[in-house]
Coordinates of C-alpha atoms and ligand atoms in Angstrom, one line a residue:
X1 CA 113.9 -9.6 63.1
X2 CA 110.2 -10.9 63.2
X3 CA 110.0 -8.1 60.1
X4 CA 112.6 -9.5 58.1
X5 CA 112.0 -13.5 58.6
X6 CA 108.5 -12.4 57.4
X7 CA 110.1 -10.3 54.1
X8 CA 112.2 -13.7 53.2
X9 CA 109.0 -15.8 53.6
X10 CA 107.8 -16.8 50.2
X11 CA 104.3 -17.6 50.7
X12 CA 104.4 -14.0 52.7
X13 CA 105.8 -12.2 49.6
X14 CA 103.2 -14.0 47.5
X15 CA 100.5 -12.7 49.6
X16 CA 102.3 -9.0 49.6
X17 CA 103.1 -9.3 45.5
X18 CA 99.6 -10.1 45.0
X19 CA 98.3 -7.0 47.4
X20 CA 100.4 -4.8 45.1
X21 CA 98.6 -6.3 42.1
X22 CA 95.0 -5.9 43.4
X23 CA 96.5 -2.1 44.5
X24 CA 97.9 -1.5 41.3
X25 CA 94.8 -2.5 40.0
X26 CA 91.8 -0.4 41.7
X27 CA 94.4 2.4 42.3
X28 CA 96.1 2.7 38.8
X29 CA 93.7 1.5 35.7
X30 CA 90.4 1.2 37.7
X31 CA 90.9 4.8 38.2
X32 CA 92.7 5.6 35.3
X33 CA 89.4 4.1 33.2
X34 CA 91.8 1.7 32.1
X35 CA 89.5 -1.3 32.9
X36 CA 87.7 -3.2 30.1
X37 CA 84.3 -2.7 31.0
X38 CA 82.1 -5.1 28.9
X39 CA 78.6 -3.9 27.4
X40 CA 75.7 -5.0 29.5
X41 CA 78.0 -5.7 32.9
X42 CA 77.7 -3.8 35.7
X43 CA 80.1 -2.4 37.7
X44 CA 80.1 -0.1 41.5
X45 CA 82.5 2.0 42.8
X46 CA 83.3 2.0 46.5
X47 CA 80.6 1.2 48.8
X48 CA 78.4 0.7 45.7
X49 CA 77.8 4.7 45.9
X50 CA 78.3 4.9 42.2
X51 CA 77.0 2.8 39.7
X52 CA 78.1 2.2 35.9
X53 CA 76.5 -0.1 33.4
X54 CA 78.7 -0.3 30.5
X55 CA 76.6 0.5 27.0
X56 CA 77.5 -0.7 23.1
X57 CA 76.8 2.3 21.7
X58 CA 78.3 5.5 21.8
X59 CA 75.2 6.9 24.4
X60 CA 76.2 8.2 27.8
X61 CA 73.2 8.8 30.3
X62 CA 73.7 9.9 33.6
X63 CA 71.2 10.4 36.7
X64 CA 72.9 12.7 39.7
X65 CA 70.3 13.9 41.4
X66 CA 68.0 10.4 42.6
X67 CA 69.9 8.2 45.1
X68 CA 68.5 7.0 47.9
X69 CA 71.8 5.9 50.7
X70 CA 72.4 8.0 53.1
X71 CA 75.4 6.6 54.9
X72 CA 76.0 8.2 58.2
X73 CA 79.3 8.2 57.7
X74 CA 78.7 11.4 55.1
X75 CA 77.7 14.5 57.0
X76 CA 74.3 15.9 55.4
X77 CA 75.6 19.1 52.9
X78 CA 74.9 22.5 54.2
X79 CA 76.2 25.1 52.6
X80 CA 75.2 28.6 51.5
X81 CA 72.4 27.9 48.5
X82 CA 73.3 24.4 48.6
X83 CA 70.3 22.1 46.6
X84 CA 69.3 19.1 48.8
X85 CA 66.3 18.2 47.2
X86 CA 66.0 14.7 45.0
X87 CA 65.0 14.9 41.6
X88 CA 62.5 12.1 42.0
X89 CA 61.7 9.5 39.9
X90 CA 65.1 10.1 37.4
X91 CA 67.1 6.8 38.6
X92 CA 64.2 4.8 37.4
X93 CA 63.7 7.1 34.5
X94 CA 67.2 6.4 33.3
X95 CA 66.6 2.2 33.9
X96 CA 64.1 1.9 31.9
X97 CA 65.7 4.4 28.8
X98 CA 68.3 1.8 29.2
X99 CA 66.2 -0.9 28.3
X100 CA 63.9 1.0 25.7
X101 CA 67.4 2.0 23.5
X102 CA 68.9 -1.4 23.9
X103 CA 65.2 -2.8 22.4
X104 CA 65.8 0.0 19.6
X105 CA 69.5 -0.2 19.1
X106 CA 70.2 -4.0 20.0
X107 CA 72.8 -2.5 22.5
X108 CA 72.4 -0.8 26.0
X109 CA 73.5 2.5 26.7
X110 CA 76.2 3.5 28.6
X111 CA 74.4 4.7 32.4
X112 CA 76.3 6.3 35.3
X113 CA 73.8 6.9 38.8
X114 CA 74.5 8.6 41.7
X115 CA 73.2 6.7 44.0
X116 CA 73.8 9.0 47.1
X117 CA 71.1 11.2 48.1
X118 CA 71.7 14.8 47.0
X119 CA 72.1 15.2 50.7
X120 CA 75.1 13.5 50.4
X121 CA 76.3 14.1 47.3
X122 CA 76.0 16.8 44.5
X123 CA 77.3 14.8 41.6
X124 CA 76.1 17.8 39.0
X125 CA 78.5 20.3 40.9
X126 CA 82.6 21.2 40.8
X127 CA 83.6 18.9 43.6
X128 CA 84.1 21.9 46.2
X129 CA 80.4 22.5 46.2
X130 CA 79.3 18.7 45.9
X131 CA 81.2 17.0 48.6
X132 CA 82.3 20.0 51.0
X133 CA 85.4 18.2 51.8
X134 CA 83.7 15.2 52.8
X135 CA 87.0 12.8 51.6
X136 CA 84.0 9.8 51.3
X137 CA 81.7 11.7 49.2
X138 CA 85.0 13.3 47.0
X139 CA 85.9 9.8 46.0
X140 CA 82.2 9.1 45.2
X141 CA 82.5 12.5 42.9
X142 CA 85.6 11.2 41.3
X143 CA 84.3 8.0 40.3
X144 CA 80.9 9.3 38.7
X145 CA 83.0 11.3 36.6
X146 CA 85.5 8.8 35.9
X147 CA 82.9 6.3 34.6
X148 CA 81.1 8.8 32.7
X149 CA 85.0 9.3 31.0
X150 CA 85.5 6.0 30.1
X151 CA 82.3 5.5 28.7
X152 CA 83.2 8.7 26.7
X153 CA 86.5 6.9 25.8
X154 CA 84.8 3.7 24.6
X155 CA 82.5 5.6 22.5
X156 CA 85.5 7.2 20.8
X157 CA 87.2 4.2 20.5
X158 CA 84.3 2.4 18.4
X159 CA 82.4 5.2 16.6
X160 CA 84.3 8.3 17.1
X161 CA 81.4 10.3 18.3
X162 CA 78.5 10.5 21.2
X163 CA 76.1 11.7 22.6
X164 CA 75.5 12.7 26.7
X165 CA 72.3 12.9 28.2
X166 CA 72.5 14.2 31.9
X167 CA 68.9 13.4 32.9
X168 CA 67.0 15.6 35.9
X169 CA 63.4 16.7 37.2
X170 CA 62.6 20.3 37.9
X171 CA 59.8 22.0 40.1
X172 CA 58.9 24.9 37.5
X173 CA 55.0 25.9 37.3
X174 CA 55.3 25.0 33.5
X175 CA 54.7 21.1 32.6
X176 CA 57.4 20.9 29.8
X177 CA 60.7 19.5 29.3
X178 CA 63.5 22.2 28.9
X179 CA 66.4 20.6 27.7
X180 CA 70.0 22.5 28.8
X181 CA 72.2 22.9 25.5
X182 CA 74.3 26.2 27.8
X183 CA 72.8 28.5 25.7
X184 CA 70.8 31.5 28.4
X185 CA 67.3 31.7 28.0
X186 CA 67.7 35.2 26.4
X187 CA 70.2 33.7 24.2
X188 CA 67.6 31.4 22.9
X189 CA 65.6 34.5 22.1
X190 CA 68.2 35.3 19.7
X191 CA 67.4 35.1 15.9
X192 CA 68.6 32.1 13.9
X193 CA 71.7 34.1 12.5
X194 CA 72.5 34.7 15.9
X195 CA 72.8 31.5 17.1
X196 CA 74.4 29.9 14.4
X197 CA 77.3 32.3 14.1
X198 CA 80.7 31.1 15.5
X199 CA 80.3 32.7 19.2
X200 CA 77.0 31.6 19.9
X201 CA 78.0 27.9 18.1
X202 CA 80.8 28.5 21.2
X203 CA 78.4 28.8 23.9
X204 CA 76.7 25.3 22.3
X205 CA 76.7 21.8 24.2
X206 CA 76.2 20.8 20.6
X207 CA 79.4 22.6 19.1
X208 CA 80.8 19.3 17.5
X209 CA 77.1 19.0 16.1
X210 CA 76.4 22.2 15.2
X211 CA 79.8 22.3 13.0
X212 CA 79.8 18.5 11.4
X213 CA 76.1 16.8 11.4
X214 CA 75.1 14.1 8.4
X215 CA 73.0 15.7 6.8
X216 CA 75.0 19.7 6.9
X217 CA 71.7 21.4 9.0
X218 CA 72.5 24.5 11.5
X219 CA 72.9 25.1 15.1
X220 CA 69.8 26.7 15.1
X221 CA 68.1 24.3 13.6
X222 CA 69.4 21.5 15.4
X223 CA 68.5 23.3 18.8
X224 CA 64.4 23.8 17.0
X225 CA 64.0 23.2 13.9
X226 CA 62.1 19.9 13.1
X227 CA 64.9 17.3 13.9
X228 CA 65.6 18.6 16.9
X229 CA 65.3 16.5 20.4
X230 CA 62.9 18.9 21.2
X231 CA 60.5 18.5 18.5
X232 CA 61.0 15.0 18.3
X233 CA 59.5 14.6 21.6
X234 CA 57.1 17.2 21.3
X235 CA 55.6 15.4 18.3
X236 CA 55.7 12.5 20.8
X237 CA 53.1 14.5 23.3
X238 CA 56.1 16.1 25.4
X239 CA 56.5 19.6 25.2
X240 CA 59.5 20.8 25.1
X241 CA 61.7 24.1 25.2
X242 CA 63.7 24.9 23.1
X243 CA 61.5 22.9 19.9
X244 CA 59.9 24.1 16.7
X245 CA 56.7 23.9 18.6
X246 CA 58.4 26.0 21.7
X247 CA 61.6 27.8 20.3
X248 CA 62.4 29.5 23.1
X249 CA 61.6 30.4 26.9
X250 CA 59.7 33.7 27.7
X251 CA 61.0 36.5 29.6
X252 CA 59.9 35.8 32.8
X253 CA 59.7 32.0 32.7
X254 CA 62.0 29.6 34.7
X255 CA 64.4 27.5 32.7
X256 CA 67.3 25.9 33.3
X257 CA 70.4 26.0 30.8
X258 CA 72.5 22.8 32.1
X259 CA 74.9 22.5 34.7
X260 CA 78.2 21.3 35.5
X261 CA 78.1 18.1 34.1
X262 CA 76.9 19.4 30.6
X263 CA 79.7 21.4 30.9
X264 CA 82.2 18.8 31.4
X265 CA 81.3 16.0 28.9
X266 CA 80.0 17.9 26.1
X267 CA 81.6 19.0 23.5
X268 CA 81.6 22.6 24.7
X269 CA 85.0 22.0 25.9
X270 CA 85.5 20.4 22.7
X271 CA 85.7 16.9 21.0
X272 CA 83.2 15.2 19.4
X273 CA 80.9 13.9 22.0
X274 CA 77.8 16.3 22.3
X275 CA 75.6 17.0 25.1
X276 CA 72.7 17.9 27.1
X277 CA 70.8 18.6 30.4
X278 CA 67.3 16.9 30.1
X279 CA 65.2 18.5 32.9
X280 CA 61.8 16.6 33.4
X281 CA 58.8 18.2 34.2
X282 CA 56.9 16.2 37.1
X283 CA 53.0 15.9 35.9
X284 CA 53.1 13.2 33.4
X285 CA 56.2 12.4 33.3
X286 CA 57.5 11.9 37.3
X287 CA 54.2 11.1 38.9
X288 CA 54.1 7.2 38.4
X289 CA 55.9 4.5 37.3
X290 CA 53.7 3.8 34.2
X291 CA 54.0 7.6 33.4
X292 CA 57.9 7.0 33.7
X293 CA 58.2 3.9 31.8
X294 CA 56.0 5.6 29.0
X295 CA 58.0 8.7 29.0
X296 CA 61.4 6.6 28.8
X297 CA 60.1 5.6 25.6
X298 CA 59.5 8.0 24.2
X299 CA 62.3 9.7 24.9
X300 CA 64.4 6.4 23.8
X301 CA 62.4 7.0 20.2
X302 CA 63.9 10.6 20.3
X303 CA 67.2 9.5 21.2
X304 CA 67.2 6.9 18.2
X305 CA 65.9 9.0 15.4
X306 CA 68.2 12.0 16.7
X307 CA 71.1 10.2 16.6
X308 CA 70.8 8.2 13.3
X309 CA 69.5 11.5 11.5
X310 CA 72.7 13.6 12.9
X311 CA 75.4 11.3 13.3
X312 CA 77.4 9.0 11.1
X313 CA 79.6 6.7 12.8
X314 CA 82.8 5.0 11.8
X315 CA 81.3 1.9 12.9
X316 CA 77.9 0.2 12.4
X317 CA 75.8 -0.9 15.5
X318 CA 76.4 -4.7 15.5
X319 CA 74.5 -5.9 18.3
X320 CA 71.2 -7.5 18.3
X321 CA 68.3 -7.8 20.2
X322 CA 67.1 -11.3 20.1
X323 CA 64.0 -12.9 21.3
X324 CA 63.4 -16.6 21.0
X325 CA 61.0 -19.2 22.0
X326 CA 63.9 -21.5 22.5
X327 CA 67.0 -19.5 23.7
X328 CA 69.6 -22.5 22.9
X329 CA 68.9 -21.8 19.1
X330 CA 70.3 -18.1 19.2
X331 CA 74.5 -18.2 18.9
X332 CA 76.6 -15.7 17.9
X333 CA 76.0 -16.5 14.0
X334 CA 72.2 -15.7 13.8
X335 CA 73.4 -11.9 14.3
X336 CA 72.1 -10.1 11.2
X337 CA 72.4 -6.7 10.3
X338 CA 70.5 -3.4 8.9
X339 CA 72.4 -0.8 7.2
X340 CA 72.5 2.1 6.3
X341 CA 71.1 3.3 8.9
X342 CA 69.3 5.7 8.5
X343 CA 68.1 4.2 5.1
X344 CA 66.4 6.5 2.3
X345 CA 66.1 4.3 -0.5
X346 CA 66.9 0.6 0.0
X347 CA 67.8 -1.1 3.2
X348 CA 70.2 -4.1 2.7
X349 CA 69.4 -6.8 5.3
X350 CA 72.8 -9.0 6.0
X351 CA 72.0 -12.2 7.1
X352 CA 74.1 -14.7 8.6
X353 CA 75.7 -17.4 6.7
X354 CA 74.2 -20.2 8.8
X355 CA 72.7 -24.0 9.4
X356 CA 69.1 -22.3 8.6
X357 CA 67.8 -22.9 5.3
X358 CA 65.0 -20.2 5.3
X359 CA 64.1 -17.0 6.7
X360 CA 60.7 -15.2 6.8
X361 CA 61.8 -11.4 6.9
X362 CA 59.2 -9.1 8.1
X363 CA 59.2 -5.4 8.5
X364 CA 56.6 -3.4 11.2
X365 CA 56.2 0.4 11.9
X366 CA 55.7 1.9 15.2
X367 CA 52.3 1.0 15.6
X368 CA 53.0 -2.8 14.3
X369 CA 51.6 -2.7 11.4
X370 CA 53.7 -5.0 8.7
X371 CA 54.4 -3.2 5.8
X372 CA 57.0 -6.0 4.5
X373 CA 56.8 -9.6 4.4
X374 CA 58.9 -12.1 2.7
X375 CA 60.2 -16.0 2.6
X376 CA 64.1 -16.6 1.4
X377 CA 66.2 -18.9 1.2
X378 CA 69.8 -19.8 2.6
X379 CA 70.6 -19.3 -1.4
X380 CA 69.4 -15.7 -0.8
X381 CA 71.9 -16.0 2.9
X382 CA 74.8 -16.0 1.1
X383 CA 74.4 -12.0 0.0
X384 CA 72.4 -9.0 0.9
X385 CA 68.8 -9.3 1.2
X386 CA 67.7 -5.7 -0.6
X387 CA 64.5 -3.9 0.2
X388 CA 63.2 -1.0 -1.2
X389 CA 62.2 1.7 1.1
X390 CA 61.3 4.7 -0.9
X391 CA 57.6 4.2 -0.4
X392 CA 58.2 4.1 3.4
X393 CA 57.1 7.2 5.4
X394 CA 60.0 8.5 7.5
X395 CA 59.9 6.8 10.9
X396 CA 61.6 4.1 13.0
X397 CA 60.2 0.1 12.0
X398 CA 61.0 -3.2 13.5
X399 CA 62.9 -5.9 10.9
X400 CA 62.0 -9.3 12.4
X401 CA 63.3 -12.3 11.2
X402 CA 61.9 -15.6 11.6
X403 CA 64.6 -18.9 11.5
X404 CA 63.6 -22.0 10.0
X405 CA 66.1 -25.0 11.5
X406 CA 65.9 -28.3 9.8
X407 CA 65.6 -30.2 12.3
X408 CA 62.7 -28.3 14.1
X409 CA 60.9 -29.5 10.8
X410 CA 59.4 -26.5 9.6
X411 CA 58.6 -24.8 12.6
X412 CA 59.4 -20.9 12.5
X413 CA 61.2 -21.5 16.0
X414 CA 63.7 -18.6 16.6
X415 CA 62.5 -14.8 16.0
X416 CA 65.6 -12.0 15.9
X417 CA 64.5 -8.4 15.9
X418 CA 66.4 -5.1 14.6
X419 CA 65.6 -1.8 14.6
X420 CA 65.6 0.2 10.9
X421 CA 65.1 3.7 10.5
X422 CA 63.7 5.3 7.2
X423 CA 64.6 8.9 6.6
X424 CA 63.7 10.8 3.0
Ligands
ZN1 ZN1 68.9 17.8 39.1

């Protein structure tokens, strides 16, 4: 009886309906990657094991191998050949590429982290292997990948492509990044021919790439020639295998290919978001935070220029980085924007259709040099603000723009920054 008077109680069934809800919810499109996630927010699965900051552009990074909570209520993994060992220094690695891409791009990455020691957790294995049964550490697995799926989704959604970077460190003698497209190291050995015939083009993280890029180039040449992410961050002063500088591993030498998770969210399974393992070296690179921060740079540089060389996207980026010396200036209408991107010839500069009556536009290369500088007008607002960029060497360059507001008489108050990429 005491059951049923309680079903017939309204402010009971309230309570229950609403359970149901906040069940439906976390069970159903939580899981389901049904959730709106908004660019910039964070967002933890259970027990904050898992971690997900949602991105604005169609980049997925992912660090599985870095956590630091060991909850007791995991057993420690042991199995046969079981890896325990962290891949130190990655988490933060992956942080601050966060922060370097949304300074490049205006919008941050999409980031999934393990946060569970490897002990734990395995989050770059089939779930057998990386939660031994362990229901805790299985729902941990499930969420990682889940998150990493709907940033996949939202990357489809707005630009129709991607690209996944599954970040690691490894302990080989050599100090040089080998970066895991699931091609063997003896398959890298191969001639070009070889690798950019249909079965090898198979084998590839990049297949979607390799097939449809911008700009036509091969599999081969995308995997070392001089676009690829290899020689881009080679010419950066990080070696890395395979490049043009470094085209393949040795016989002999250690090198690791990818893993599971390259295997699950590139596009080797198909679709049309590509992928790779990034496996850090640890002198350099791993040994100090200043080393990481620089190296996250760099590698954010590489990520930029690779993806606005390769790519073209349904959508442009229109998010901004903005910097001011008086925050309560910047709204939603000072966004501008710089397309194409990349540009060969001219760059059109949109600006916003705003109170300001003048801009100062300015253009920097890497090392901050201006190479551009220019007053307009709000006359010259209401269209496209063209610059020639033929004469510009090939490279990525800052567009700032300075606001004028009236009432601020004349003082150049509010500076918005973009980056432009020039490629001949
Ligand atoms: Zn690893």
């Amino acid at each position: 009886m005491l059951v049923l008077a309680s079903f017939f109680n309204p402010s009971r069934n309230a309570v229950i309906c609403t359970l149901f809800v906040m069940i439906f919810l976390v069970s159903g499109s939580w899981l389901q990657g049904q959730v709106r996630y908004l660019s910039g927010q964070t967002y933890f699965g259970r027990n904050n094991y898992i971690e997900y900051i949602a991105g604005g552009i169609p980049i997925i990074i992912s660090a599985a191998h870095d956590g630091d909570m060991n909850p007791a209520s995991i057993p420690t993994r042991r199995c046969l050949n079981c890896v325990t060992v962290a891949d130190v220094g990655t988490q933060d690695i992956v942080r601050f590429l966060g922060l370097s891409l949304q300074k490049l791009f205006g919008c941050p990455p999409h980031i999934v982290i393990n946060r569970l020691h490897r002990r734990k957790l395995d989050a770059n294995r089939e779930i057998s292997e990386a939660a031994l049964g362990n229901p805790e550490a299985e729902q941990a697995w499930r969420e990682f990948h889940q998150f990493i799926d709907s940033a996949k989704q939202s990357s489809l959604r707005s630009f129709g492509t991607g690209l996944y970077l599954d970040i690691h460190g490894h302990g080989h003698d050599i100090q040089r990044l080998e970066l895991g497209y699931l091609l063997r190291d003896d398959e890298l050995r191969l001639p070009d021919d070889s690798l950019n015939s249909p079965r090898y083009i198979g084998f590839s993280s990049m297949r979607n790439l390799a097939t449809r890029n911008a700009r036509g180039i091969s599999h081969s040449e995308l995997l070392r020639g001089e676009r690829a992410f290899g020689s881009l961050l080679a010419v950066r002063g990080y070696p890395s295998v395979p490049s043009k500088q470094d085209p393949f591993p040795n016989p002999g030498e250690e090198y690791f290919d990818g893993g599971y998770n390259t295997v699950r969210h590139s596009s080797y399974r198909g679709g049309t978001i590509d992928g790779l393992q990034i496996e850090a070296n640890f002198m350099g690179i791993r040994d100090s935070r200043a080393a990481m921060q620089r190296f996250a740079d760099s590698l954010a540089v590489a990520v930029y220029q690779f993806v606005l060389q390769h790519y073209s996207f349904s959508n442009p980026f229109i998010c901004n980085t903005m910097t001011s010396t008086n925050d309560a200036d910047v709204d939603a209408q000072d966004v501008f924007t710089v397309y194409p991107q990349p540009a060969s010839e001219t760059v059109h500069i949109r600006l916003p259709k705003t109170r300001v009556e003048s801009y100062q536009i300015s253009i920097r290369d890497m090392v901050g040099t201006v190479v551009f500088n220019e007053k307009t007008s709000i006359d010259a607002a209401a269209s496209d603000f063209l610059i020639p960029t033929a004469k510009f060497p090939s490279g990525v360059y800052t567009v700032e723009i300075r606001h004028c507001y009236p009432r601020t008489a004349g003082a150049w108050n509010v500076v918005v920054r973009k980056a432009m990429i020039v490629v001949h």
